[in-house]
Amino acid sequence: MAIEVQRYAAENASQWDDFLKASKNGTFLLQREFMDYHADRFQDHSLMIHEDGKLLAVMPANADGSVLNSHGGLTYGGVVSGAKMSAERMLAVFDALGAYLRAAGFTGVNYKAIPYIYHSQPADEDIYALFRHGAQAVRIDVSATIAVPRRLPFGSGKKDGLRKARKAGLEIRESIDWSACWTLLTQVLGDRHNARPVHSETEIRLLAGRFPDQIRMFGAFDKDRMIAAVVVFDCGRTVHVQYIAASEQGRLKGGVDLIVHHLLDTVFAGSAWLDFGISTTDQGRTLNTGLAKQKEMFGARSTVYQQYRWQLT
């Protein structure tokens, strides 16, 4: 098999997106309209891999000096492949990637593997290829994920929250009031964590406009006032919880608990996984036990996000 690697260019956008939509491990976060919203912050060096002239795989990436990141602005972004990808082919792909990157002056790769819960078909060939090329795991983050069709029951604290929310007469509905959500979210993150949302309100509006079926927001309303909100990224089989926020009243009345129950029981009952995201800091070395416990009380259990360092010299 003849494997060739070329750098992505803007004129390849349609081909990239078409391939990604038919892949076995791609999500909308890796489509160009999502990736390129922060193109000014990263020097894109995404790659397209061909076998005998046909597109076999793509790899979202950016250059940071002599290091290639896959991708610095994304939670994950390893090799995205189609149904024809096999273990043998992936070894050839990594041989070709190594040759290309060395010739381009790169000395190493920071590789963010796509977690298996985002695969539509098994797609861990890259993990094996990384091992074969001597890559080392440098970061493992723990996420909390619910197996929706086989979900575990809520813990007692979350059941209490549901009772409070129902007693208070809270209403759960989908909303596009991003201003109300971001005001709530910014206040909560600032007051409790001295942090800000990863996306600004302008950015989330832009992305939700581009991907209205995938980026959705659900609020808990006390009459007409939003007191809690959950923003999700619907990646197909897996729904990722991107943001959770609740005012003091929202916490006391179990607003988030009722939203999550509604998502599991109604909106995404047909999904395979609901993923709350990571509960680790310090490159994965510190577990926020309180945060992890809160997610686990919804019936979530651990999955991991893996990062590898592939030294090329």
PDB file of C-alpha atoms in Angstrom, residues 158-285:
ATOM      1  CA  LYS A 158     -29.824  13.419  43.333  1.00  0.00           C
ATOM      2  CA  LYS A 159     -33.150  11.727  44.112  1.00  0.00           C
ATOM      3  CA  ASP A 160     -33.676  14.351  46.817  1.00  0.00           C
ATOM      4  CA  GLY A 161     -32.906  17.038  44.237  1.00  0.00           C
ATOM      5  CA  LEU A 162     -35.533  15.611  41.876  1.00  0.00           C
ATOM      6  CA  ARG A 163     -38.146  15.659  44.623  1.00  0.00           C
ATOM      7  CA  LYS A 164     -37.324  19.279  45.478  1.00  0.00           C
ATOM      8  CA  ALA A 165     -37.443  20.336  41.818  1.00  0.00           C
ATOM      9  CA  ARG A 166     -40.814  18.701  41.249  1.00  0.00           C
ATOM     10  CA  LYS A 167     -42.221  20.110  44.469  1.00  0.00           C
ATOM     11  CA  ALA A 168     -41.049  23.588  43.439  1.00  0.00           C
ATOM     12  CA  GLY A 169     -42.808  23.175  40.083  1.00  0.00           C
ATOM     13  CA  LEU A 170     -39.682  23.785  38.017  1.00  0.00           C
ATOM     14  CA  GLU A 171     -40.129  23.500  34.262  1.00  0.00           C
ATOM     15  CA  ILE A 172     -37.430  22.072  31.999  1.00  0.00           C
ATOM     16  CA  ARG A 173     -37.337  23.342  28.446  1.00  0.00           C
ATOM     17  CA  GLU A 174     -34.869  23.849  25.644  1.00  0.00           C
ATOM     18  CA  SER A 175     -33.816  27.460  25.214  1.00  0.00           C
ATOM     19  CA  ILE A 176     -31.807  29.696  22.925  1.00  0.00           C
ATOM     20  CA  ASP A 177     -31.467  32.453  25.526  1.00  0.00           C
ATOM     21  CA  TRP A 178     -27.681  32.333  25.503  1.00  0.00           C
ATOM     22  CA  SER A 179     -27.433  35.668  27.326  1.00  0.00           C
ATOM     23  CA  ALA A 180     -29.328  34.344  30.353  1.00  0.00           C
ATOM     24  CA  CYS A 181     -27.302  31.138  30.338  1.00  0.00           C
ATOM     25  CA  TRP A 182     -23.930  32.897  30.007  1.00  0.00           C
ATOM     26  CA  THR A 183     -24.782  35.431  32.703  1.00  0.00           C
ATOM     27  CA  LEU A 184     -25.575  32.531  35.036  1.00  0.00           C
ATOM     28  CA  LEU A 185     -22.566  30.487  33.966  1.00  0.00           C
ATOM     29  CA  THR A 186     -20.085  33.364  34.184  1.00  0.00           C
ATOM     30  CA  GLN A 187     -21.285  34.249  37.672  1.00  0.00           C
ATOM     31  CA  VAL A 188     -21.094  30.667  38.932  1.00  0.00           C
ATOM     32  CA  LEU A 189     -17.638  29.981  37.483  1.00  0.00           C
ATOM     33  CA  GLY A 190     -16.310  33.306  38.714  1.00  0.00           C
ATOM     34  CA  ASP A 191     -17.713  33.046  42.237  1.00  0.00           C
ATOM     35  CA  ARG A 192     -17.012  29.367  42.867  1.00  0.00           C
ATOM     36  CA  HIS A 193     -13.938  28.592  40.769  1.00  0.00           C
ATOM     37  CA  ASN A 194     -12.376  31.951  39.831  1.00  0.00           C
ATOM     38  CA  ALA A 195     -12.710  30.869  36.202  1.00  0.00           C
ATOM     39  CA  ARG A 196     -14.490  31.773  32.990  1.00  0.00           C
ATOM     40  CA  PRO A 197     -16.279  29.671  30.356  1.00  0.00           C
ATOM     41  CA  VAL A 198     -13.980  28.230  27.682  1.00  0.00           C
ATOM     42  CA  HIS A 199     -16.207  29.886  25.069  1.00  0.00           C
ATOM     43  CA  SER A 200     -17.318  33.490  25.213  1.00  0.00           C
ATOM     44  CA  GLU A 201     -20.995  34.237  24.658  1.00  0.00           C
ATOM     45  CA  THR A 202     -20.138  35.490  21.179  1.00  0.00           C
ATOM     46  CA  GLU A 203     -18.297  32.265  20.377  1.00  0.00           C
ATOM     47  CA  ILE A 204     -21.040  29.955  21.654  1.00  0.00           C
ATOM     48  CA  ARG A 205     -23.630  31.917  19.674  1.00  0.00           C
ATOM     49  CA  LEU A 206     -21.492  31.560  16.558  1.00  0.00           C
ATOM     50  CA  LEU A 207     -20.988  27.825  17.052  1.00  0.00           C
ATOM     51  CA  ALA A 208     -24.624  27.179  17.961  1.00  0.00           C
ATOM     52  CA  GLY A 209     -25.621  29.026  14.805  1.00  0.00           C
ATOM     53  CA  ARG A 210     -23.359  26.769  12.744  1.00  0.00           C
ATOM     54  CA  PHE A 211     -24.394  23.580  14.563  1.00  0.00           C
ATOM     55  CA  PRO A 212     -27.943  24.125  15.880  1.00  0.00           C
ATOM     56  CA  ASP A 213     -28.740  20.412  15.979  1.00  0.00           C
ATOM     57  CA  GLN A 214     -25.603  19.558  17.932  1.00  0.00           C
ATOM     58  CA  ILE A 215     -25.113  22.459  20.371  1.00  0.00           C
ATOM     59  CA  ARG A 216     -28.170  22.680  22.589  1.00  0.00           C
ATOM     60  CA  MET A 217     -29.047  24.303  25.876  1.00  0.00           C
ATOM     61  CA  PHE A 218     -31.646  23.206  28.422  1.00  0.00           C
ATOM     62  CA  GLY A 219     -32.831  25.344  31.310  1.00  0.00           C
ATOM     63  CA  ALA A 220     -34.665  24.840  34.580  1.00  0.00           C
ATOM     64  CA  PHE A 221     -37.172  27.663  34.921  1.00  0.00           C
ATOM     65  CA  ASP A 222     -38.902  28.982  38.012  1.00  0.00           C
ATOM     66  CA  LYS A 223     -41.818  30.629  36.251  1.00  0.00           C
ATOM     67  CA  ASP A 224     -39.952  32.535  33.503  1.00  0.00           C
ATOM     68  CA  ARG A 225     -36.593  32.835  35.271  1.00  0.00           C
ATOM     69  CA  MET A 226     -33.745  30.505  34.365  1.00  0.00           C
ATOM     70  CA  ILE A 227     -32.195  29.226  37.587  1.00  0.00           C
ATOM     71  CA  ALA A 228     -30.122  26.375  36.151  1.00  0.00           C
ATOM     72  CA  ALA A 229     -28.820  25.412  32.729  1.00  0.00           C
ATOM     73  CA  VAL A 230     -26.986  22.573  30.987  1.00  0.00           C
ATOM     74  CA  VAL A 231     -25.289  23.007  27.587  1.00  0.00           C
ATOM     75  CA  VAL A 232     -24.673  19.816  25.637  1.00  0.00           C
ATOM     76  CA  PHE A 233     -22.732  18.914  22.513  1.00  0.00           C
ATOM     77  CA  ASP A 234     -24.612  16.109  20.756  1.00  0.00           C
ATOM     78  CA  CYS A 235     -21.949  13.987  19.064  1.00  0.00           C
ATOM     79  CA  GLY A 236     -24.296  11.252  17.869  1.00  0.00           C
ATOM     80  CA  ARG A 237     -23.916   8.111  19.976  1.00  0.00           C
ATOM     81  CA  THR A 238     -22.436  10.227  22.756  1.00  0.00           C
ATOM     82  CA  VAL A 239     -23.807  13.432  24.251  1.00  0.00           C
ATOM     83  CA  HIS A 240     -21.167  15.552  25.964  1.00  0.00           C
ATOM     84  CA  VAL A 241     -22.162  17.885  28.792  1.00  0.00           C
ATOM     85  CA  GLN A 242     -20.140  21.009  28.050  1.00  0.00           C
ATOM     86  CA  TYR A 243     -21.421  23.378  30.752  1.00  0.00           C
ATOM     87  CA  ILE A 244     -23.503  23.140  33.937  1.00  0.00           C
ATOM     88  CA  ALA A 245     -24.602  26.190  35.927  1.00  0.00           C
ATOM     89  CA  ALA A 246     -27.095  26.864  38.696  1.00  0.00           C
ATOM     90  CA  SER A 247     -27.874  29.895  40.798  1.00  0.00           C
ATOM     91  CA  GLU A 248     -28.147  29.497  44.571  1.00  0.00           C
ATOM     92  CA  GLN A 249     -31.884  29.048  44.147  1.00  0.00           C
ATOM     93  CA  GLY A 250     -31.252  26.556  41.369  1.00  0.00           C
ATOM     94  CA  ARG A 251     -29.016  24.498  43.645  1.00  0.00           C
ATOM     95  CA  LEU A 252     -31.487  24.562  46.520  1.00  0.00           C
ATOM     96  CA  LYS A 253     -34.354  23.491  44.246  1.00  0.00           C
ATOM     97  CA  GLY A 254     -32.489  20.745  42.375  1.00  0.00           C
ATOM     98  CA  GLY A 255     -32.597  22.436  38.980  1.00  0.00           C
ATOM     99  CA  VAL A 256     -29.611  20.595  37.475  1.00  0.00           C
ATOM    100  CA  ASP A 257     -30.823  17.246  38.813  1.00  0.00           C
ATOM    101  CA  LEU A 258     -34.144  17.682  37.022  1.00  0.00           C
ATOM    102  CA  ILE A 259     -32.450  18.765  33.779  1.00  0.00           C
ATOM    103  CA  VAL A 260     -30.138  15.737  33.740  1.00  0.00           C
ATOM    104  CA  HIS A 261     -33.049  13.404  34.476  1.00  0.00           C
ATOM    105  CA  HIS A 262     -35.002  14.980  31.601  1.00  0.00           C
ATOM    106  CA  LEU A 263     -32.065  14.551  29.212  1.00  0.00           C
ATOM    107  CA  LEU A 264     -31.617  10.903  30.137  1.00  0.00           C
ATOM    108  CA  ASP A 265     -35.280  10.008  30.288  1.00  0.00           C
ATOM    109  CA  THR A 266     -36.586  11.956  27.300  1.00  0.00           C
ATOM    110  CA  VAL A 267     -34.304  13.982  25.032  1.00  0.00           C
ATOM    111  CA  PHE A 268     -31.364  11.577  24.701  1.00  0.00           C
ATOM    112  CA  ALA A 269     -32.956   8.314  25.812  1.00  0.00           C
ATOM    113  CA  GLY A 270     -31.823   6.734  22.528  1.00  0.00           C
ATOM    114  CA  SER A 271     -28.157   7.721  22.902  1.00  0.00           C
ATOM    115  CA  ALA A 272     -25.443   5.295  23.979  1.00  0.00           C
ATOM    116  CA  TRP A 273     -23.485   7.545  26.334  1.00  0.00           C
ATOM    117  CA  LEU A 274     -23.839  10.800  28.247  1.00  0.00           C
ATOM    118  CA  ASP A 275     -20.413  12.124  29.173  1.00  0.00           C
ATOM    119  CA  PHE A 276     -19.946  14.777  31.878  1.00  0.00           C
ATOM    120  CA  GLY A 277     -16.318  15.523  31.014  1.00  0.00           C
ATOM    121  CA  ILE A 278     -13.165  15.388  33.086  1.00  0.00           C
ATOM    122  CA  SER A 279     -12.803  15.896  36.847  1.00  0.00           C
ATOM    123  CA  THR A 280      -9.001  16.151  36.880  1.00  0.00           C
ATOM    124  CA  THR A 281      -6.420  18.936  36.923  1.00  0.00           C
ATOM    125  CA  ASP A 282      -2.614  19.173  36.967  1.00  0.00           C
ATOM    126  CA  GLN A 283      -2.229  17.187  33.729  1.00  0.00           C
ATOM    127  CA  GLY A 284      -4.546  14.506  35.125  1.00  0.00           C
ATOM    128  CA  ARG A 285      -2.556  13.964  38.325  1.00  0.00           C
TER     129      ARG A 285
END
